């Protein structure tokens, strides 16, 4: 049972090898693997045992799970996630109370040391973790225990990856990201509010076949978070030519010009939205006419306003400077914007962390 | 004017590439080279178009270049898959569709027959067993003494 492969799971459900190849083709497409790597993934998946996934939720809104289960191809995502790999999830399972808790213990014991632990939500530290408890147990002790038997931990969503909304200033519960607690296991951050469903399943499949993916400095898989939204944005040519929408209903907005001046955080945000898109490849926020909120970056809630433009380093934050600079030297300015914004974020983060270190963080 | 009447252009209007070379042209070159390689070494080649940022113009150009050949196949397994041979023998277009008929994976394969079209040995083995069971039940093929 434990050594059952994904191909065997499909066979048991009456599917042929073709179904397995369809699954591989769609997953490798989502991962944007090279043809050689895609062939290798298919080869390895034939013999790889199906992964055991334990999914735990703490300070979160269940939006990440919604993203996953309401994704455009429920058949595929749920097949990979629910049917093939998921051993425990307290939101999706029918069991409740003690039955649910014992199901969790059983699932963990069965695959102790081997399972992939997915954590959704941040974890509060003060008062011995009293601000978030599940079945009378604090999130922090629950997580420490679960991580002890995990081969790796995937922090799904910006709350688990970077603290997210609970972590936003003034962080009343003293919430921290998963990586602050789990220090002796590999942690993969799959950030986003929520993350793209195919990114979550893609990371599980990648881990099953190749092990840990390459990660960026924020521990996000570079397959999906290697490029900024701005770099891959179809509206980028307008930015380079200095053509900006100034309001949501002006001529520029109608013409589909760049949303930089309406507060787009695309230049400092790394995610796969422009290429993978949402809702079955229908569109992504910028394509729908709304600036990127930067939801896959640390502290996105505290960047001074979703509709306030990123600043360029003119020394003074004049609007004219922003427009002129962007129009004159789009690409170069873009880099500078990213650098400045990043240093501002770093500073904001330091302030916040020093705040949470105090015993009673003041609002 | 309803929302569907508002057309947001994807690319700047006056932005044609200066050298006239499009992504479609580059893909055709890659396919030509892959066909030669396949003839020599039997090594197949796959181009995954799913995440490739092709413009509408690129797609039209590619469709026009490749055309439609003699063979097409439909697979109804976990997903629906449409396989079409292009007008160049050995160059196939393979599209996997989700339950809502959206394209989940689109690729061009250079091979004699796309692998997914072949019945796998494991499946043939199970077929043999199943068919043998049917024979046993109906007693059709049992030789009489």
Tab-separated table of C-alpha atoms in Angstrom:
chain	number	residue	atom	x	y	z
A	1	UNK	CA	0.000	0.000	0.000
A	2	UNK	CA	2.698	2.468	0.972
A	3	UNK	CA	4.720	1.645	-2.126
A	4	UNK	CA	1.844	2.062	-4.548
A	5	UNK	CA	2.782	4.235	-7.519
A	6	UNK	CA	0.706	6.974	-9.105
A	7	UNK	CA	0.318	4.878	-12.261
A	8	UNK	CA	-1.027	2.019	-10.142
A	9	UNK	CA	-3.535	4.307	-8.422
A	10	UNK	CA	-4.868	5.286	-11.844
A	11	UNK	CA	-4.948	1.665	-13.002
A	12	UNK	CA	-6.961	0.688	-9.955
A	13	UNK	CA	-9.508	3.320	-10.906
A	14	UNK	CA	-9.840	1.691	-14.292
A	15	UNK	CA	-7.718	4.101	-16.287
A	16	UNK	CA	-5.153	3.024	-18.859
A	17	UNK	CA	-1.561	4.133	-19.217
A	18	UNK	CA	-2.833	6.878	-21.494
A	19	UNK	CA	-4.474	8.597	-18.524
A	20	UNK	CA	-1.123	8.544	-16.782
A	21	UNK	CA	0.539	10.111	-19.833
A	22	UNK	CA	-2.164	12.788	-19.964
A	23	UNK	CA	-1.521	13.556	-16.320
A	24	UNK	CA	2.223	13.799	-16.936
A	25	UNK	CA	1.752	16.041	-19.985
A	26	UNK	CA	-0.423	18.529	-18.130
A	27	UNK	CA	1.803	18.584	-15.050
A	28	UNK	CA	5.049	19.028	-16.980
A	29	UNK	CA	3.375	21.765	-19.027
A	30	UNK	CA	2.392	23.560	-15.837
A	31	UNK	CA	5.915	23.199	-14.493
A	32	UNK	CA	7.320	24.514	-17.798
A	33	UNK	CA	9.935	21.759	-17.772
A	34	UNK	CA	12.338	21.346	-20.668
A	35	UNK	CA	11.472	18.441	-23.019
A	36	UNK	CA	14.299	16.359	-21.537
A	37	UNK	CA	13.186	17.018	-17.942
A	38	UNK	CA	9.559	16.346	-18.876
A	39	UNK	CA	10.505	12.956	-20.311
A	40	UNK	CA	12.564	12.221	-17.212
A	41	UNK	CA	9.670	13.188	-14.944
A	42	UNK	CA	7.328	10.839	-16.818
A	43	UNK	CA	9.908	8.043	-16.520
A	44	UNK	CA	10.364	8.584	-12.793
A	45	UNK	CA	6.664	8.924	-12.052
A	46	UNK	CA	6.150	5.398	-13.411
A	47	UNK	CA	8.034	3.989	-10.453
A	48	UNK	CA	7.773	6.735	-7.830
A	49	UNK	CA	5.613	5.774	-4.854
A	50	UNK	CA	2.645	8.040	-4.466
A	51	UNK	CA	3.325	10.800	-1.968
A	52	UNK	CA	1.591	11.018	1.381
A	53	UNK	CA	0.449	14.563	2.030
A	54	UNK	CA	-0.695	15.830	5.414
A	55	UNK	CA	-2.375	19.234	5.199
A	56	UNK	CA	-2.644	21.323	8.363
A	57	UNK	CA	-4.382	24.688	8.719
A	58	UNK	CA	-3.679	27.386	11.312
A	59	UNK	CA	-4.192	31.166	11.060
A	60	UNK	CA	-5.690	31.231	7.594
A	61	UNK	CA	-8.904	31.974	5.718
A	62	UNK	CA	-9.121	28.711	3.710
A	63	UNK	CA	-8.700	30.736	0.519
A	64	UNK	CA	-5.671	28.636	-0.422
A	65	UNK	CA	-7.674	25.423	-0.146
A	66	UNK	CA	-10.487	27.086	-2.083
A	67	UNK	CA	-8.017	27.949	-4.825
A	68	UNK	CA	-6.944	24.332	-4.955
A	69	UNK	CA	-10.319	22.643	-4.805
A	70	UNK	CA	-12.157	25.177	-6.959
A	71	UNK	CA	-9.465	25.245	-9.600
A	72	UNK	CA	-10.380	25.227	-13.255
A	73	UNK	CA	-9.842	21.523	-13.686
A	74	UNK	CA	-11.228	20.040	-10.501
A	75	UNK	CA	-10.774	16.635	-12.075
A	76	UNK	CA	-7.053	16.969	-12.423
A	77	UNK	CA	-6.151	18.979	-9.338
A	78	UNK	CA	-8.349	16.908	-7.071
A	79	UNK	CA	-7.018	13.732	-8.621
A	80	UNK	CA	-3.438	14.641	-7.859
A	81	UNK	CA	-4.228	16.153	-4.532
A	82	UNK	CA	-7.211	14.436	-2.927
A	83	UNK	CA	-7.203	11.018	-4.505
A	84	UNK	CA	-3.541	10.348	-5.029
A	85	UNK	CA	-1.770	12.021	-2.192
A	86	UNK	CA	-3.883	13.580	0.525
A	87	UNK	CA	-3.922	11.556	3.729
A	88	UNK	CA	-5.273	14.194	6.082
A	89	UNK	CA	-7.025	17.542	5.787
A	90	UNK	CA	-9.369	18.679	8.524
A	91	UNK	CA	-11.422	20.915	6.234
A	92	UNK	CA	-12.110	18.414	3.460
A	93	UNK	CA	-12.564	15.232	5.458
A	94	UNK	CA	-15.925	14.031	6.683
A	95	UNK	CA	-14.679	13.005	10.119
A	96	UNK	CA	-14.806	15.445	13.031
A	97	UNK	CA	-13.721	15.611	16.651
A	98	UNK	CA	-11.792	12.690	18.091
A	99	UNK	CA	-12.289	10.598	14.957
A	100	UNK	CA	-10.535	13.315	12.938
A	101	UNK	CA	-7.674	13.586	15.420
A	102	UNK	CA	-7.118	9.851	15.460
A	103	UNK	CA	-7.221	9.795	11.630
A	104	UNK	CA	-4.454	12.384	11.676
A	105	UNK	CA	-2.334	10.365	14.111
A	106	UNK	CA	-2.826	7.198	12.060
A	107	UNK	CA	-1.896	8.922	8.794
A	108	UNK	CA	1.213	10.408	10.371
A	109	UNK	CA	2.348	7.190	12.025
A	110	UNK	CA	1.916	5.259	8.798
A	111	UNK	CA	4.254	7.532	6.866
A	112	UNK	CA	6.347	8.941	9.723
A	113	UNK	CA	9.547	10.456	8.388
A	114	UNK	CA	8.333	10.288	4.779
A	115	UNK	CA	5.261	12.456	4.376
A	116	UNK	CA	5.058	15.867	2.790
A	117	UNK	CA	3.608	18.331	5.290
A	118	UNK	CA	1.594	21.180	3.832
A	119	UNK	CA	0.961	24.040	6.214
A	120	UNK	CA	-1.615	26.703	5.468
A	121	UNK	CA	-1.619	29.785	7.700
A	122	UNK	CA	0.720	31.521	10.102
A	123	UNK	CA	1.409	30.481	13.695
A	124	UNK	CA	1.103	32.796	16.720
A	125	UNK	CA	3.792	32.550	19.393
A	126	UNK	CA	2.752	34.616	22.489
A	127	UNK	CA	0.868	33.134	25.485
A	128	UNK	CA	2.178	29.681	24.556
A	129	UNK	CA	0.356	29.889	21.254
A	130	UNK	CA	-3.059	30.403	22.834
A	131	UNK	CA	-4.324	32.538	19.927
A	132	UNK	CA	-4.611	29.524	17.654
A	133	UNK	CA	-5.493	26.097	18.959
A	134	UNK	CA	-6.792	22.965	17.289
A	135	UNK	CA	-8.342	20.190	19.401
A	136	UNK	CA	-7.020	21.843	22.558
A	137	UNK	CA	-3.504	21.908	21.241
A	138	UNK	CA	-1.628	25.064	20.264
A	139	UNK	CA	-0.709	25.512	16.618
A	140	UNK	CA	2.938	25.823	17.537
A	141	UNK	CA	3.160	22.485	19.361
A	142	UNK	CA	0.998	20.792	16.714
A	143	UNK	CA	3.270	22.070	13.952
A	144	UNK	CA	6.460	21.104	15.771
A	145	UNK	CA	5.137	17.585	16.262
A	146	UNK	CA	3.936	17.205	12.644
A	147	UNK	CA	7.154	18.629	11.217
A	148	UNK	CA	9.095	16.041	13.225
A	149	UNK	CA	7.787	13.288	10.965
A	150	UNK	CA	7.894	15.205	7.698
A	151	UNK	CA	10.440	14.739	4.922
A	152	UNK	CA	9.795	18.326	3.862
A	153	UNK	CA	7.361	21.107	4.648
A	154	UNK	CA	5.477	23.157	2.069
A	155	UNK	CA	4.224	26.492	3.383
A	156	UNK	CA	1.204	27.162	1.189
A	157	UNK	CA	-0.014	30.736	0.925
A	158	UNK	CA	1.558	33.995	2.003
A	159	UNK	CA	0.419	33.540	5.628
A	160	UNK	CA	2.371	30.293	6.029
A	161	UNK	CA	5.270	31.488	3.882
A	162	UNK	CA	5.760	35.037	5.179
A	163	UNK	CA	3.155	35.634	7.884
A	164	UNK	CA	0.627	37.211	5.538
A	165	UNK	CA	-2.384	39.001	6.952
A	166	UNK	CA	-2.076	37.870	10.589
A	167	UNK	CA	1.522	39.149	10.468
A	168	UNK	CA	0.466	42.558	9.098
A	169	UNK	CA	1.172	45.520	11.336
A	170	UNK	CA	0.522	45.631	14.276
A	171	UNK	CA	0.526	41.809	14.275
A	172	UNK	CA	-1.756	41.515	17.323
A	173	UNK	CA	-1.266	37.766	17.793
A	174	UNK	CA	2.509	37.737	17.294
A	175	UNK	CA	2.147	35.531	14.210
A	176	UNK	CA	5.217	34.128	12.469
A	177	UNK	CA	5.738	32.206	9.240
A	178	UNK	CA	6.331	28.432	9.239
A	179	UNK	CA	10.034	28.834	8.462
A	180	UNK	CA	10.507	30.624	11.801
A	181	UNK	CA	9.401	27.472	13.611
A	182	UNK	CA	10.529	24.593	11.409
A	183	UNK	CA	14.281	24.865	11.241
A	184	UNK	CA	15.456	21.264	10.890
A	185	UNK	CA	13.433	20.325	7.791
A	186	UNK	CA	13.486	21.731	4.261
A	187	UNK	CA	10.774	24.383	3.912
A	188	UNK	CA	9.372	25.271	0.477
A	189	UNK	CA	7.407	28.517	0.364
A	190	UNK	CA	4.526	28.543	-2.115
A	191	UNK	CA	3.355	32.091	-1.568
A	192	UNK	CA	0.378	33.951	-2.963
A	193	UNK	CA	-2.965	35.058	-1.603
A	194	UNK	CA	-3.922	32.475	-2.689
A	195	UNK	CA	-1.267	30.617	-4.699
A	196	UNK	CA	-2.212	29.362	-8.164
A	197	UNK	CA	-3.724	25.874	-7.796
A	198	UNK	CA	-1.490	24.367	-10.469
A	199	UNK	CA	1.547	25.732	-8.660
A	200	UNK	CA	0.586	23.867	-5.475
A	201	UNK	CA	-0.016	20.560	-7.262
A	202	UNK	CA	3.021	21.172	-9.470
A	203	UNK	CA	5.285	21.513	-6.432
A	204	UNK	CA	3.901	18.256	-4.974
A	205	UNK	CA	4.523	16.414	-8.246
A	206	UNK	CA	7.982	17.911	-8.643
A	207	UNK	CA	8.918	16.934	-5.103
A	208	UNK	CA	7.629	13.400	-5.695
A	209	UNK	CA	9.850	12.909	-8.729
A	210	UNK	CA	12.917	15.098	-8.340
A	211	UNK	CA	12.967	15.984	-4.633
A	212	UNK	CA	13.463	19.578	-3.529
A	213	UNK	CA	13.086	22.124	-6.332
A	214	UNK	CA	15.531	24.991	-6.814
A	215	UNK	CA	14.516	27.813	-4.474
A	216	UNK	CA	15.020	31.560	-4.539
A	217	UNK	CA	16.265	33.593	-1.551
A	218	UNK	CA	12.772	33.518	-0.066
A	219	UNK	CA	12.636	29.700	-0.491
A	220	UNK	CA	10.146	29.839	-3.341
A	221	UNK	CA	10.511	27.384	-6.266
A	222	UNK	CA	12.214	29.258	-9.099
A	223	UNK	CA	10.096	27.312	-11.643
A	224	UNK	CA	7.167	29.488	-10.661
A	225	UNK	CA	8.658	32.460	-8.841
A	226	UNK	CA	11.752	33.079	-10.969
A	227	UNK	CA	10.352	36.044	-12.880
A	228	UNK	CA	8.674	39.217	-11.775
A	229	UNK	CA	5.117	39.903	-12.888
A	230	UNK	CA	6.476	42.984	-14.639
A	231	UNK	CA	9.036	40.996	-16.654
A	232	UNK	CA	6.361	38.749	-18.129
A	233	UNK	CA	3.530	41.273	-18.286
A	234	UNK	CA	1.876	41.715	-21.672
A	235	UNK	CA	1.436	45.421	-20.786
A	236	UNK	CA	5.204	45.852	-20.377
A	237	UNK	CA	5.644	47.484	-23.823
A	238	UNK	CA	3.392	50.318	-22.636
A	239	UNK	CA	5.543	50.818	-19.545
A	240	UNK	CA	8.642	50.955	-21.706
A	241	UNK	CA	7.009	53.600	-23.878
A	242	UNK	CA	5.753	55.589	-20.896
A	243	UNK	CA	2.063	54.982	-21.580
A	244	UNK	CA	0.173	54.763	-18.285
A	245	UNK	CA	-3.454	54.578	-17.215
A	246	UNK	CA	-3.985	57.397	-14.690
A	247	UNK	CA	-7.439	56.353	-13.496
A	248	UNK	CA	-9.534	53.239	-13.893
A	249	UNK	CA	-11.786	54.805	-16.506
A	250	UNK	CA	-9.571	57.054	-18.614
A	251	UNK	CA	-8.474	56.545	-22.199
A	252	UNK	CA	-5.277	54.797	-21.065
A	253	UNK	CA	-7.263	52.245	-19.059
A	254	UNK	CA	-9.479	51.600	-22.067
A	255	UNK	CA	-6.430	51.186	-24.284
A	256	UNK	CA	-4.948	48.675	-21.858
A	257	UNK	CA	-1.899	50.761	-20.937
A	258	UNK	CA	0.432	50.039	-18.018
A	259	UNK	CA	-1.113	50.164	-14.514
A	260	UNK	CA	2.104	51.256	-12.769
A	261	UNK	CA	0.668	54.607	-11.727
A	262	UNK	CA	-2.441	52.968	-10.325
A	263	UNK	CA	-0.225	51.173	-7.830
A	264	UNK	CA	0.786	48.016	-9.708
A	265	UNK	CA	3.325	46.033	-7.663
A	266	UNK	CA	4.301	43.922	-10.674
A	267	UNK	CA	7.919	45.190	-10.774
A	268	UNK	CA	8.639	43.905	-7.231
A	269	UNK	CA	6.440	40.788	-7.269
A	270	UNK	CA	7.569	37.323	-8.270
A	271	UNK	CA	4.890	34.887	-9.378
A	272	UNK	CA	3.646	32.964	-12.409
A	273	UNK	CA	0.342	34.829	-12.944
A	274	UNK	CA	1.183	36.330	-16.394
A	275	UNK	CA	2.109	32.941	-17.856
A	276	UNK	CA	-0.064	30.424	-15.991
A	277	UNK	CA	-2.962	32.808	-15.364
A	278	UNK	CA	-6.093	32.042	-13.357
A	279	UNK	CA	-9.420	30.319	-13.930
A	280	UNK	CA	-8.287	27.978	-16.625
A	281	UNK	CA	-5.937	30.443	-18.257
A	282	UNK	CA	-8.694	33.028	-18.609
A	283	UNK	CA	-6.723	36.005	-17.342
A	284	UNK	CA	-4.860	37.448	-14.388
A	285	UNK	CA	-5.530	40.615	-12.375
A	286	UNK	CA	-3.621	42.968	-14.678
A	287	UNK	CA	-5.378	41.520	-17.711
A	288	UNK	CA	-8.670	42.265	-15.969
A	289	UNK	CA	-7.581	45.878	-15.578
A	290	UNK	CA	-6.462	45.825	-11.949
A	291	UNK	CA	-2.935	46.480	-10.696
A	292	UNK	CA	-1.009	43.623	-9.118
A	293	UNK	CA	-1.297	43.722	-5.302
A	294	UNK	CA	1.992	41.902	-4.850
A	295	UNK	CA	0.342	39.139	-2.825
A	296	UNK	CA	3.184	36.637	-3.198
A	297	UNK	CA	5.740	38.932	-1.528
A	298	UNK	CA	6.492	39.320	2.194
A	299	UNK	CA	4.576	42.139	3.875
A	300	UNK	CA	2.368	42.855	0.868
A	301	UNK	CA	-0.361	44.136	3.173
A	302	UNK	CA	1.910	46.832	4.588
A	303	UNK	CA	3.340	48.418	1.468
A	304	UNK	CA	1.587	51.708	1.982
A	305	UNK	CA	-1.527	51.148	-0.120
A	306	UNK	CA	-2.537	48.958	-3.023
A	307	UNK	CA	-3.235	51.982	-5.238
A	308	UNK	CA	-0.174	54.029	-4.352
A	309	UNK	CA	2.450	53.829	-7.112
A	310	UNK	CA	5.840	52.371	-6.344
A	311	UNK	CA	8.389	55.118	-6.023
A	312	UNK	CA	11.494	55.676	-8.085
A	313	UNK	CA	14.708	56.824	-6.404
A	314	UNK	CA	14.570	60.527	-7.240
A	315	UNK	CA	15.349	61.475	-3.659
A	316	UNK	CA	11.924	63.045	-3.306
A	317	UNK	CA	8.812	61.068	-4.111
A	318	UNK	CA	7.345	63.466	-6.652
A	319	UNK	CA	4.754	62.222	-9.055
A	320	UNK	CA	6.480	63.987	-11.933
A	321	UNK	CA	9.663	62.069	-11.142
A	322	UNK	CA	7.855	58.794	-11.294
A	323	UNK	CA	6.274	59.504	-14.641
A	324	UNK	CA	9.275	61.133	-16.264
A	325	UNK	CA	11.708	58.509	-15.083
A	326	UNK	CA	9.556	55.637	-16.194
A	327	UNK	CA	8.895	57.185	-19.565
A	328	UNK	CA	12.509	58.059	-20.237
A	329	UNK	CA	14.182	54.796	-19.281
A	330	UNK	CA	11.630	52.105	-18.660
A	331	UNK	CA	13.734	49.016	-18.145
A	332	UNK	CA	16.477	50.663	-16.114
A	333	UNK	CA	13.971	52.505	-13.969
A	334	UNK	CA	12.136	49.260	-13.391
A	335	UNK	CA	15.227	47.701	-11.848
A	336	UNK	CA	15.851	50.711	-9.654
A	337	UNK	CA	12.231	50.723	-8.538
A	338	UNK	CA	12.538	47.104	-7.568
A	339	UNK	CA	15.720	47.740	-5.585
A	340	UNK	CA	14.344	50.689	-3.681
A	341	UNK	CA	11.031	49.027	-2.967
A	342	UNK	CA	12.843	45.940	-1.734
A	343	UNK	CA	15.017	47.902	0.673
A	344	UNK	CA	11.933	49.668	1.987
A	345	UNK	CA	10.259	46.334	2.537
A	346	UNK	CA	13.295	44.980	4.307
A	347	UNK	CA	13.236	47.955	6.630
A	348	UNK	CA	9.522	47.524	7.276
A	349	UNK	CA	10.117	43.877	8.037
A	350	UNK	CA	12.912	44.634	10.481
A	351	UNK	CA	10.660	47.106	12.274
A	352	UNK	CA	7.911	44.564	12.482
A	353	UNK	CA	10.131	41.812	13.747
A	354	UNK	CA	11.636	43.960	16.445
A	355	UNK	CA	8.034	44.778	17.364
A	356	UNK	CA	7.020	41.142	17.759
A	357	UNK	CA	10.081	40.406	19.839
A	358	UNK	CA	8.644	42.521	22.611
A	359	UNK	CA	6.499	40.657	25.064
A	360	UNK	CA	3.408	42.743	24.466
A	361	UNK	CA	3.344	44.151	20.954
A	362	UNK	CA	1.512	47.465	21.032
A	363	UNK	CA	-0.922	48.252	18.251
B	1	UNK	CA	-21.895	48.973	-24.536
B	2	UNK	CA	-21.486	45.795	-22.518
B	3	UNK	CA	-18.188	44.699	-20.985
B	4	UNK	CA	-17.607	42.211	-23.797
B	5	UNK	CA	-17.478	45.074	-26.292
B	6	UNK	CA	-14.424	46.579	-24.650
B	7	UNK	CA	-11.425	45.200	-26.467
B	8	UNK	CA	-8.092	45.458	-24.708
B	9	UNK	CA	-5.322	45.035	-27.267
B	10	UNK	CA	-2.665	42.546	-26.223
B	11	UNK	CA	0.259	44.114	-28.064
B	12	UNK	CA	1.051	47.688	-29.062
B	13	UNK	CA	-0.555	48.459	-32.384
B	14	UNK	CA	2.565	49.639	-34.180
B	15	UNK	CA	4.894	46.953	-32.867
B	16	UNK	CA	5.704	44.495	-35.663
B	17	UNK	CA	9.156	42.909	-35.313
B	18	UNK	CA	11.612	44.766	-37.493
B	19	UNK	CA	13.292	41.733	-39.057
B	20	UNK	CA	10.010	39.990	-39.908
B	21	UNK	CA	11.017	36.911	-37.882
B	22	UNK	CA	8.267	35.618	-35.591
B	23	UNK	CA	8.195	32.962	-32.895
B	24	UNK	CA	6.349	30.733	-35.368
B	25	UNK	CA	9.283	30.951	-37.797
B	26	UNK	CA	11.679	29.911	-35.049
B	27	UNK	CA	9.469	26.936	-34.140
B	28	UNK	CA	9.362	25.787	-37.768
B	29	UNK	CA	13.166	25.854	-37.877
B	30	UNK	CA	13.284	23.790	-34.678
B	31	UNK	CA	10.835	21.251	-36.147
B	32	UNK	CA	12.803	20.968	-39.397
B	33	UNK	CA	15.970	20.204	-37.428
B	34	UNK	CA	14.088	17.742	-35.196
B	35	UNK	CA	12.779	15.807	-38.220
B	36	UNK	CA	16.313	15.391	-39.556
B	37	UNK	CA	17.492	14.230	-36.124
B	38	UNK	CA	14.620	11.757	-35.890
B	39	UNK	CA	15.497	10.252	-39.271
B	40	UNK	CA	19.091	9.751	-38.200
B	41	UNK	CA	18.746	8.692	-34.578
B	42	UNK	CA	15.021	7.878	-33.967
B	43	UNK	CA	15.134	10.417	-31.165
B	44	UNK	CA	11.727	12.052	-30.745
B	45	UNK	CA	11.283	15.722	-29.951
B	46	UNK	CA	8.564	17.613	-28.110
B	47	UNK	CA	7.796	21.326	-28.147
B	48	UNK	CA	5.435	22.320	-25.366
B	49	UNK	CA	3.384	25.318	-26.437
B	50	UNK	CA	1.278	25.488	-23.267
B	51	UNK	CA	3.314	28.109	-21.440
B	52	UNK	CA	4.917	29.666	-24.502
B	53	UNK	CA	3.896	33.318	-24.814
B	54	UNK	CA	2.582	33.061	-28.394
B	55	UNK	CA	0.598	35.952	-29.784
B	56	UNK	CA	-2.572	35.371	-31.782
B	57	UNK	CA	-0.560	36.177	-34.903
B	58	UNK	CA	2.057	33.590	-33.993
B	59	UNK	CA	-0.610	30.935	-33.507
B	60	UNK	CA	-2.248	31.712	-36.832
B	61	UNK	CA	1.110	31.581	-38.569
B	62	UNK	CA	1.957	28.264	-36.962
B	63	UNK	CA	-1.411	26.791	-37.914
B	64	UNK	CA	-0.965	28.009	-41.480
B	65	UNK	CA	2.555	26.540	-41.697
B	66	UNK	CA	1.682	23.148	-40.260
B	67	UNK	CA	-1.765	22.639	-41.736
B	68	UNK	CA	-3.690	19.409	-41.303
B	69	UNK	CA	-2.494	16.006	-42.498
B	70	UNK	CA	-4.126	12.656	-43.130
B	71	UNK	CA	-4.531	11.305	-39.628
B	72	UNK	CA	-6.373	12.426	-36.536
B	73	UNK	CA	-7.233	10.573	-33.343
B	74	UNK	CA	-9.305	11.219	-30.226
B	75	UNK	CA	-8.485	9.715	-26.861
B	76	UNK	CA	-11.113	9.581	-24.128
B	77	UNK	CA	-9.257	8.680	-20.963
B	78	UNK	CA	-8.797	10.785	-17.830
B	79	UNK	CA	-8.883	13.818	-20.125
B	80	UNK	CA	-9.833	14.196	-23.758
B	81	UNK	CA	-6.880	14.266	-26.097
B	82	UNK	CA	-6.935	15.282	-29.748
B	83	UNK	CA	-4.043	14.143	-31.914
B	84	UNK	CA	-3.655	15.576	-35.398
B	85	UNK	CA	-0.962	14.868	-37.918
B	86	UNK	CA	0.217	17.988	-39.688
B	87	UNK	CA	0.805	18.090	-43.380
B	88	UNK	CA	4.352	17.034	-42.560
B	89	UNK	CA	4.430	13.319	-41.808
B	90	UNK	CA	6.027	12.715	-38.431
B	91	UNK	CA	5.002	16.107	-37.036
B	92	UNK	CA	1.982	15.795	-34.749
B	93	UNK	CA	-0.079	18.223	-32.723
B	94	UNK	CA	-1.250	16.798	-29.407
B	95	UNK	CA	-3.770	18.721	-27.318
B	96	UNK	CA	-5.094	17.624	-23.940
B	97	UNK	CA	-8.454	19.116	-22.946
B	98	UNK	CA	-9.851	19.522	-19.434
B	99	UNK	CA	-13.394	18.634	-18.419
B	100	UNK	CA	-14.569	22.107	-19.462
B	101	UNK	CA	-12.932	21.784	-22.882
B	102	UNK	CA	-10.101	24.175	-22.103
B	103	UNK	CA	-6.692	23.263	-23.477
B	104	UNK	CA	-4.563	22.002	-20.581
B	105	UNK	CA	-1.537	21.032	-22.583
B	106	UNK	CA	-0.633	21.697	-26.173
B	107	UNK	CA	2.439	20.208	-27.766
B	108	UNK	CA	4.022	19.446	-31.082
B	109	UNK	CA	5.670	16.019	-31.234
B	110	UNK	CA	8.171	14.806	-33.794
B	111	UNK	CA	7.851	10.993	-33.827
B	112	UNK	CA	6.306	8.253	-36.014
B	113	UNK	CA	3.295	7.796	-33.707
B	114	UNK	CA	2.794	9.845	-30.507
B	115	UNK	CA	3.500	7.651	-27.510
B	116	UNK	CA	0.086	8.279	-25.968
B	117	UNK	CA	-1.623	6.700	-28.992
B	118	UNK	CA	0.110	3.348	-28.472
B	119	UNK	CA	-1.519	0.758	-26.241
B	120	UNK	CA	0.926	0.042	-23.425
B	121	UNK	CA	2.154	-3.470	-22.719
B	122	UNK	CA	0.594	-3.338	-19.247
B	123	UNK	CA	-2.808	-2.401	-20.677
B	124	UNK	CA	-2.578	-5.122	-23.338
B	125	UNK	CA	-1.773	-7.602	-20.572
B	126	UNK	CA	-4.873	-6.603	-18.629
B	127	UNK	CA	-6.933	-6.796	-21.829
B	128	UNK	CA	-5.739	-10.351	-22.398
B	129	UNK	CA	-6.862	-11.304	-18.884
B	130	UNK	CA	-10.220	-9.602	-19.234
B	131	UNK	CA	-10.884	-11.145	-22.606
B	132	UNK	CA	-9.889	-14.560	-21.303
B	133	UNK	CA	-12.385	-14.104	-18.461
B	134	UNK	CA	-15.149	-13.266	-20.959
B	135	UNK	CA	-14.250	-16.359	-22.976
B	136	UNK	CA	-14.412	-18.470	-19.834
B	137	UNK	CA	-17.855	-17.130	-18.898
B	138	UNK	CA	-19.425	-17.599	-22.256
B	139	UNK	CA	-17.610	-20.807	-23.099
B	140	UNK	CA	-17.452	-19.692	-26.698
B	141	UNK	CA	-13.924	-20.736	-27.401
B	142	UNK	CA	-13.728	-23.811	-25.255
B	143	UNK	CA	-12.896	-26.790	-27.411
B	144	UNK	CA	-15.333	-29.635	-27.042
B	145	UNK	CA	-14.031	-33.153	-26.549
